[in-house]
Short mmCIF file of C-alpha atoms and ligand atoms in Angstrom, two decimals:
data_model
loop_
_atom_site.label_atom_id
_atom_site.label_comp_id
_atom_site.label_asym_id
_atom_site.label_seq_id
_atom_site.Cartn_x
_atom_site.Cartn_y
_atom_site.Cartn_z
CA MET Y 7 -0.02 0.14 -0.42
CA LYS Y 8 1.16 3.49 -0.85
CA LYS Y 9 2.35 5.55 2.98
CA TYR Y 10 1.81 9.15 3.75
CA ASN Y 11 4.41 10.26 5.92
CA PHE Y 12 3.42 12.75 8.16
CA ASN Y 13 6.38 12.21 10.12
CA ALA Y 14 7.31 14.18 12.75
CA GLY Y 15 10.99 13.24 13.21
CA PRO Y 16 13.38 11.26 11.81
CA ALA Y 17 10.96 11.93 8.56
CA ILE Y 18 10.01 12.38 4.61
CA LEU Y 19 13.47 13.66 2.52
CA PRO Y 20 13.10 14.11 -1.05
CA ARG Y 21 13.58 10.25 -2.64
CA ILE Y 22 16.03 11.63 -4.83
CA ALA Y 23 18.85 12.02 -1.79
CA ILE Y 24 17.67 8.48 -0.12
CA GLU Y 25 18.06 7.40 -3.42
CA ASN Y 26 21.83 8.81 -4.51
CA THR Y 27 22.47 7.48 -0.65
CA ALA Y 28 21.57 4.18 -1.25
CA LYS Y 29 23.89 4.74 -4.66
CA ALA Y 30 26.74 5.84 -2.59
CA ILE Y 31 26.46 2.52 0.03
CA LEU Y 32 26.95 0.90 -2.21
CA ASP Y 33 29.49 2.77 -4.12
CA LEU Y 34 30.84 6.07 -3.77
CA ASN Y 35 31.01 8.12 -7.00
CA GLY Y 36 32.15 4.63 -8.84
CA ILE Y 37 35.59 4.41 -6.49
CA GLY Y 38 34.28 0.90 -6.04
CA MET Y 39 33.96 1.47 -2.44
CA SER Y 40 30.90 2.60 0.29
CA LEU Y 41 30.33 5.76 2.03
CA LEU Y 42 30.24 4.14 4.94
CA GLU Y 43 34.11 2.13 3.99
CA ILE Y 44 36.51 4.99 3.40
CA SER Y 45 38.17 7.71 6.23
CA HIS Y 46 36.50 11.02 6.67
CA ARG Y 47 39.82 12.23 5.94
CA SER Y 48 40.32 10.64 2.08
CA LYS Y 49 39.84 13.48 -0.82
CA ASP Y 50 36.10 11.70 -1.78
CA PHE Y 51 34.35 12.48 1.33
CA GLN Y 52 36.91 15.57 1.76
CA ALA Y 53 33.84 16.72 -1.43
CA VAL Y 54 31.14 15.49 0.33
CA ILE Y 55 31.39 18.09 3.46
CA ASP Y 56 33.19 21.01 0.79
CA ASN Y 57 30.03 20.49 -1.58
CA ALA Y 58 27.49 20.21 1.04
CA VAL Y 59 28.70 23.77 3.35
CA ALA Y 60 29.30 25.52 -0.63
CA LEU Y 61 25.67 23.92 -1.40
CA MET Y 62 24.03 24.91 2.56
CA LYS Y 63 25.56 28.66 2.11
CA GLU Y 64 24.03 28.97 -1.47
CA VAL Y 65 21.16 28.12 -0.86
CA MET Y 66 20.21 29.70 2.21
CA GLY Y 67 22.08 32.09 1.27
CA ILE Y 68 25.18 32.42 4.71
CA PRO Y 69 26.99 35.36 3.79
CA ASP Y 70 30.71 35.67 4.09
CA ASN Y 71 32.19 35.75 7.85
CA TYR Y 72 29.56 32.66 8.75
CA HIS Y 73 30.59 29.56 9.43
CA VAL Y 74 28.71 26.01 8.88
CA LEU Y 75 29.66 22.94 10.36
CA PHE Y 76 27.85 18.93 10.54
CA LEU Y 77 28.62 17.66 14.36
CA GLY Y 78 27.04 14.80 16.11
CA GLY Y 79 25.80 14.47 20.02
CA GLY Y 80 21.88 16.50 17.76
CA ALA Y 81 20.52 19.32 18.82
CA SER Y 82 20.57 18.25 22.13
CA THR Y 83 23.26 18.88 23.70
CA GLN Y 84 23.90 22.68 21.14
CA PHE Y 85 21.50 22.83 24.03
CA ALA Y 86 24.94 22.39 26.51
CA THR Y 87 27.77 23.75 24.53
CA ILE Y 88 25.36 27.07 23.55
CA PRO Y 89 26.18 28.61 27.34
CA PHE Y 90 28.93 26.20 28.77
CA ASN Y 91 30.40 28.86 25.69
CA PHE Y 92 28.73 32.61 25.51
CA LEU Y 93 26.66 32.24 29.31
CA LYS Y 94 29.33 34.57 30.86
CA ASN Y 95 26.61 36.60 33.27
CA LYS Y 96 22.54 35.62 32.05
CA ALA Y 97 21.08 34.85 29.66
CA ALA Y 98 17.22 35.33 27.47
CA TYR Y 99 15.59 32.80 27.03
CA LEU Y 100 12.32 31.95 24.73
CA ASP Y 101 9.30 29.98 26.62
CA THR Y 102 7.23 28.27 24.03
CA GLY Y 103 7.87 24.72 24.23
CA VAL Y 104 9.54 21.60 25.64
CA TRP Y 105 12.05 21.76 23.36
CA ALA Y 106 12.65 25.69 23.84
CA LYS Y 107 12.53 24.60 27.76
CA LYS Y 108 14.62 21.99 27.89
CA ALA Y 109 18.12 24.59 25.86
CA LEU Y 110 16.82 26.66 28.68
CA LYS Y 111 16.59 24.01 31.54
CA GLU Y 112 20.77 23.21 30.37
CA ALA Y 113 21.72 26.77 30.97
CA LYS Y 114 20.29 26.95 33.90
CA GLY Y 115 24.19 25.10 35.50
CA PHE Y 116 26.18 28.63 34.17
CA GLY Y 117 25.03 31.64 34.57
CA GLU Y 118 21.23 33.67 35.21
CA VAL Y 119 18.98 32.78 32.90
CA ILE Y 120 15.77 35.17 32.12
CA THR Y 121 13.14 33.63 30.58
CA VAL Y 122 11.97 36.41 28.54
CA ALA Y 123 8.38 35.00 27.50
CA SER Y 124 6.79 32.00 27.65
CA SER Y 125 2.78 30.76 26.74
CA ALA Y 126 3.48 28.15 28.93
CA ASP Y 127 0.49 29.32 30.71
CA LYS Y 128 -1.72 28.37 27.43
CA ASN Y 129 -0.39 24.90 26.45
CA TYR Y 130 2.08 26.74 24.38
CA SER Y 131 -0.94 27.47 21.73
CA TYR Y 132 1.11 30.87 20.45
CA ILE Y 133 4.39 32.32 20.21
CA PRO Y 134 5.30 35.72 23.11
CA LYS Y 135 4.67 39.11 21.64
CA GLY Y 136 5.60 42.31 22.64
CA PHE Y 137 8.50 41.33 24.89
CA THR Y 138 11.38 43.15 26.05
CA VAL Y 139 14.94 41.92 25.61
CA PRO Y 140 17.60 42.45 28.48
CA SER Y 141 20.24 44.46 26.99
CA ASP Y 142 22.74 42.93 29.23
CA ALA Y 143 21.91 39.40 28.46
CA ASP Y 144 24.95 37.25 26.70
CA TYR Y 145 22.38 36.42 24.02
CA PHE Y 146 18.76 36.03 23.24
CA HIS Y 147 17.56 32.19 22.96
CA ILE Y 148 15.22 30.65 20.87
CA THR Y 149 12.91 27.78 19.18
CA THR Y 150 11.58 29.13 15.13
CA ASN Y 151 9.51 26.27 14.70
CA ASN Y 152 7.78 24.22 18.00
CA THR Y 153 8.12 20.75 16.78
CA ILE Y 154 5.07 19.52 19.36
CA TYR Y 155 2.86 22.62 19.69
CA GLY Y 156 2.87 23.51 15.75
CA THR Y 157 3.71 27.17 16.72
CA GLU Y 158 6.64 28.66 14.45
CA ILE Y 159 8.48 31.85 14.57
CA ARG Y 160 7.82 32.49 11.08
CA GLU Y 161 9.91 36.42 10.71
CA ASP Y 162 13.46 37.26 10.69
CA PHE Y 163 13.47 39.67 14.51
CA SER Y 164 15.97 42.50 15.03
CA CYS Y 165 17.67 41.83 18.61
CA ASN Y 166 19.93 44.53 20.19
CA ILE Y 167 21.48 41.30 21.53
CA PRO Y 168 23.60 37.73 20.06
CA LEU Y 169 20.48 36.19 18.47
CA ILE Y 170 20.26 32.12 19.00
CA ALA Y 171 18.20 30.41 17.12
CA ASP Y 172 17.12 25.94 17.01
CA MET Y 173 15.34 25.77 14.27
CA SER Y 174 15.32 22.34 13.41
CA SER Y 175 11.87 21.89 13.03
CA ASP Y 176 12.01 24.19 10.31
CA MET Y 177 15.05 24.52 8.25
CA CYS Y 178 15.69 25.70 5.05
CA SER Y 179 11.44 25.40 4.68
CA ARG Y 180 11.52 29.14 3.93
CA PRO Y 181 14.23 32.13 3.39
CA VAL Y 182 16.10 33.06 6.72
CA ASP Y 183 18.06 36.45 6.81
CA VAL Y 184 21.03 34.50 8.10
CA ALA Y 185 22.65 38.15 9.26
CA LYS Y 186 20.45 38.46 11.67
CA TYR Y 187 21.30 35.40 13.72
CA ASP Y 188 25.33 34.86 15.40
CA MET Y 189 24.35 31.39 15.58
CA ILE Y 190 21.72 28.98 14.43
CA TYR Y 191 21.03 24.78 15.02
CA GLY Y 192 19.59 21.94 14.96
CA GLY Y 193 19.24 18.66 14.28
CA ALA Y 194 18.52 17.53 10.97
CA GLN Y 195 16.27 14.29 10.40
CA LYS Y 196 13.02 17.26 10.68
CA ASN Y 197 13.73 18.81 7.61
CA ILE Y 198 17.18 18.55 6.21
CA GLY Y 199 18.38 15.28 6.52
CA PRO Y 200 18.69 11.22 8.47
CA ALA Y 201 19.41 11.68 11.75
CA GLY Y 202 23.08 11.74 13.05
CA ALA Y 203 23.72 15.19 12.25
CA THR Y 204 23.54 18.48 13.95
CA PHE Y 205 23.95 21.14 11.81
CA VAL Y 206 25.42 24.83 13.33
CA ILE Y 207 25.68 27.84 11.69
CA ILE Y 208 27.62 30.48 13.35
CA LYS Y 209 28.74 33.64 12.75
CA ASP Y 210 33.05 33.89 12.54
CA GLU Y 211 32.71 37.53 15.22
CA TYR Y 212 30.70 35.78 17.62
CA LEU Y 213 33.30 33.89 18.45
CA GLN Y 214 35.65 35.63 19.63
CA LYS Y 215 33.17 36.18 22.41
CA ILE Y 216 33.16 32.50 24.17
CA THR Y 217 33.90 33.21 27.59
CA ASP Y 218 37.45 32.06 29.04
CA GLN Y 219 36.32 32.12 32.53
CA ARG Y 220 35.44 27.84 32.20
CA HIS Y 221 37.50 25.74 31.01
CA ILE Y 222 35.38 24.60 27.69
CA PRO Y 223 37.16 21.08 26.56
CA THR Y 224 38.28 21.19 23.26
CA ILE Y 225 34.82 19.46 21.87
CA PHE Y 226 32.51 21.28 23.24
CA ASP Y 227 33.91 24.85 22.11
CA TYR Y 228 33.08 25.80 19.03
CA ARG Y 229 36.86 26.65 17.55
CA THR Y 230 38.35 23.13 17.65
CA HIS Y 231 34.96 22.98 15.11
CA VAL Y 232 35.36 25.70 13.11
CA LYS Y 233 39.46 25.11 13.09
CA GLU Y 234 38.97 21.63 11.89
CA GLY Y 235 36.10 22.06 9.48
CA SER Y 236 34.21 19.96 11.29
CA MET Y 237 36.54 16.95 11.34
CA PHE Y 238 37.52 17.39 15.04
CA ASN Y 239 36.84 13.43 15.59
CA THR Y 240 34.86 11.76 13.06
CA PRO Y 241 31.80 13.65 11.49
CA PRO Y 242 29.14 11.53 10.78
CA VAL Y 243 29.53 10.78 7.41
CA LEU Y 244 26.57 9.46 5.67
CA PRO Y 245 24.15 12.12 7.27
CA ILE Y 246 26.06 14.61 5.71
CA PHE Y 247 26.29 12.50 2.18
CA THR Y 248 22.24 12.47 1.88
CA ILE Y 249 22.48 16.56 3.51
CA MET Y 250 24.06 17.49 0.26
CA GLU Y 251 21.43 16.24 -1.90
CA THR Y 252 18.08 17.50 -0.25
CA MET Y 253 20.21 20.27 -0.94
CA LYS Y 254 20.85 19.60 -4.61
CA TRP Y 255 17.72 19.13 -4.31
CA LEU Y 256 16.32 22.02 -2.79
CA LYS Y 257 18.61 24.26 -4.85
CA GLU Y 258 16.62 22.02 -8.24
CA LEU Y 259 13.79 22.56 -6.93
CA GLY Y 260 14.16 27.17 -7.13
CA GLY Y 261 16.24 27.78 -3.79
CA LEU Y 262 13.75 28.55 -0.34
CA LYS Y 263 11.28 30.98 -2.11
CA VAL Y 264 9.72 28.99 -3.88
CA MET Y 265 9.78 26.14 -1.24
CA GLU Y 266 7.85 28.77 0.97
CA LYS Y 267 5.29 29.36 -1.09
CA MET Y 268 4.98 25.07 -1.94
CA ASN Y 269 4.80 25.18 2.18
CA ILE Y 270 2.44 27.86 2.31
CA GLU Y 271 -0.05 26.07 -0.09
CA LYS Y 272 0.47 22.78 1.23
CA SER Y 273 0.24 23.83 5.57
CA ASP Y 274 -3.03 26.91 3.94
CA LEU Y 275 -4.87 23.26 2.83
CA LEU Y 276 -4.59 21.67 6.10
CA TYR Y 277 -5.69 24.41 7.65
CA ASN Y 278 -8.37 25.83 5.75
CA ALA Y 279 -9.85 21.93 5.64
CA ILE Y 280 -9.83 21.64 10.12
CA ASP Y 281 -10.80 25.22 10.40
CA SER Y 282 -14.31 24.65 7.71
CA SER Y 283 -14.58 20.94 10.06
CA LYS Y 284 -17.47 20.09 11.72
CA MET Y 285 -15.28 17.23 13.55
CA PHE Y 286 -11.93 18.99 14.09
CA VAL Y 287 -10.14 22.04 15.67
CA GLY Y 288 -6.77 23.03 15.18
CA THR Y 289 -5.36 23.75 18.95
CA ALA Y 290 -2.82 26.54 17.82
CA GLU Y 291 -3.44 30.09 17.62
CA LYS Y 292 -3.99 31.46 14.02
CA ASP Y 293 -1.07 33.66 13.57
CA SER Y 294 1.22 31.65 15.17
CA ARG Y 295 0.12 28.24 13.35
CA SER Y 296 3.49 26.70 12.34
CA LEU Y 297 3.87 26.11 8.51
CA MET Y 298 5.55 22.50 9.08
CA ASN Y 299 3.61 20.58 12.18
CA ILE Y 300 0.40 21.12 12.07
CA CYS Y 301 -1.53 20.11 15.53
CA PHE Y 302 -5.87 19.49 16.24
CA VAL Y 303 -7.67 17.68 17.95
CA MET Y 304 -11.56 16.42 17.65
CA LYS Y 305 -14.13 19.12 18.88
CA ASP Y 306 -14.84 18.16 22.75
CA GLU Y 307 -18.51 16.72 20.94
CA TYR Y 308 -16.25 14.21 18.79
CA LYS Y 309 -14.26 13.53 21.15
CA ASP Y 310 -13.83 10.09 21.58
CA LYS Y 311 -14.04 8.79 18.04
CA GLU Y 312 -10.45 10.22 17.75
CA ASP Y 313 -9.26 6.16 17.83
CA ALA Y 314 -11.58 5.28 15.37
CA PHE Y 315 -9.77 8.05 12.96
CA MET Y 316 -6.43 7.38 13.91
CA GLU Y 317 -7.49 3.87 12.66
CA PHE Y 318 -9.36 5.18 9.64
CA ALA Y 319 -6.30 7.30 8.52
CA LYS Y 320 -3.79 4.13 9.37
CA SER Y 321 -5.99 2.05 7.07
CA LYS Y 322 -5.71 3.96 4.53
CA GLY Y 323 -1.80 4.27 4.83
CA ILE Y 324 -1.51 7.31 6.35
CA VAL Y 325 0.99 7.35 8.80
CA GLY Y 326 2.83 9.46 11.79
CA ILE Y 327 0.30 11.75 12.53
CA LYS Y 328 -0.47 10.33 16.31
CA GLY Y 329 -0.66 13.52 18.14
CA HIS Y 330 2.15 14.19 21.29
CA ARG Y 331 0.94 13.17 24.31
CA SER Y 332 1.74 16.96 25.93
CA VAL Y 333 -1.32 18.11 23.05
CA GLY Y 334 -3.15 14.70 22.11
CA GLY Y 335 -4.82 14.24 19.02
CA PHE Y 336 -3.34 13.90 15.27
CA ARG Y 337 -0.06 16.07 13.83
CA ALA Y 338 0.29 16.08 10.95
CA SER Y 339 3.66 17.27 9.52
CA THR Y 340 4.59 18.40 6.35
CA TYR Y 341 8.11 19.06 5.46
CA ASN Y 342 10.09 20.53 2.04
CA ALA Y 343 9.68 16.81 0.64
CA LEU Y 344 6.64 16.09 1.97
CA PRO Y 345 4.06 15.97 -1.49
CA LYS Y 346 0.94 18.15 -1.57
CA GLU Y 347 -0.74 15.35 -2.64
CA ALA Y 348 -0.07 13.48 0.31
CA VAL Y 349 -2.14 16.63 2.25
CA GLN Y 350 -4.97 16.69 -0.53
CA PHE Y 351 -5.10 12.55 0.32
CA LEU Y 352 -5.37 13.73 3.95
CA VAL Y 353 -7.86 16.29 3.14
CA ASP Y 354 -9.88 13.88 1.53
CA THR Y 355 -9.59 11.31 4.32
CA MET Y 356 -10.10 13.76 7.05
CA ILE Y 357 -14.02 14.45 4.59
CA GLU Y 358 -14.78 10.93 4.40
CA PHE Y 359 -14.28 10.54 7.61
CA GLU Y 360 -16.48 13.18 8.54
CA LYS Y 361 -19.09 13.06 6.44
CA SER Y 362 -20.02 9.52 7.63
CA ASN Y 363 -19.03 10.54 11.85
CA ALA Y 364 -20.68 13.71 11.82
C1 PLP E 430 13.80 17.88 17.53
C2 PLP E 430 14.02 18.74 18.42
C3 PLP E 430 15.40 18.81 19.32
C4 PLP E 430 15.93 17.92 19.93
O1 PLP E 430 16.92 17.04 18.74
P1 PLP E 430 17.62 15.67 18.66
O2 PLP E 430 18.22 16.21 17.21
O3 PLP E 430 17.46 14.24 19.30
O4 PLP E 430 18.54 16.29 20.06
C5 PLP E 430 15.70 19.88 19.75
N1 PLP E 430 14.75 21.16 19.28
C6 PLP E 430 13.70 21.37 18.13
C7 PLP E 430 13.22 22.13 17.95
C8 PLP E 430 13.09 20.37 18.18
O5 PLP E 430 12.20 19.48 17.24
#
């Protein structure tokens, strides 16, 4: 049966990126060896990582004074590495969900942590507005897309202190004005590659702000990875290859402007279906809605039908729409590689279910 993959992460990837990765696993560029069997310091792999970095810079329009790193450890390691390097006295965080809170928690051991604003009062169903960032903090940390709650910050705002963004789940979903950020990071496994690689985009000048008030082990010091070109230790070679292929796909598609247009079309399709439904209702406030993770539940009078819809969707090949336990209901992740036809199929399935159950 054809499957419609709405998984939240690891998640759907461009088919061509998977096929080319499969080929490289069997034989990289006709060298007679697998991508998995060669030294990360060989010229064949060096070409892969160089190309991945160059393509990401091109696709995202990353200015020349920024470095692109591919590391291990996931976004969660960055939660700790960021304050380890940059928290001298005080850091500011925007509390928009589970991941934002996890990032904030890791900073607490390194200095004072200010929660600038929080949407915890309404189960993180909106992005707080009108907050003031303390001008004496070392940095301001935001989570641009809240994977679990389906809310997203879609504008790049200006900040009077260094701005650091976890873009794990909306990386490359829209054009980003990278110059507004001192650092952007995330796990690759939501929107640009397989699990195992962490991307870090860091401004060269920001490296000078790394604290000297504590000992930073070599592996956790950003300067190490910049100096060694992500090769201080063995980088995640396979995920880096797939990221390179995903960047090629994005470039051929026409870049992030085109990607954003497609993502808006897809999410409009599903949000409109939710808003015009008798049974379903969205959980995120309209002006905070994410293009990447669309969360919805059954209205109170139909709550007892949620399991039945889940079964119905499953019987049609729809995968991964169970909502996170902290929101309940359903979450459809509509990442870059998900075709519009899949969203249309989900919408048709919702309408069909509603006809016989509402
Ligand atoms: C999934 C996710 C993370 C955690 O990523 P890991 O790579 O598993 O550590 C962090 N932040 C956001 C926004 C996420 O969606």
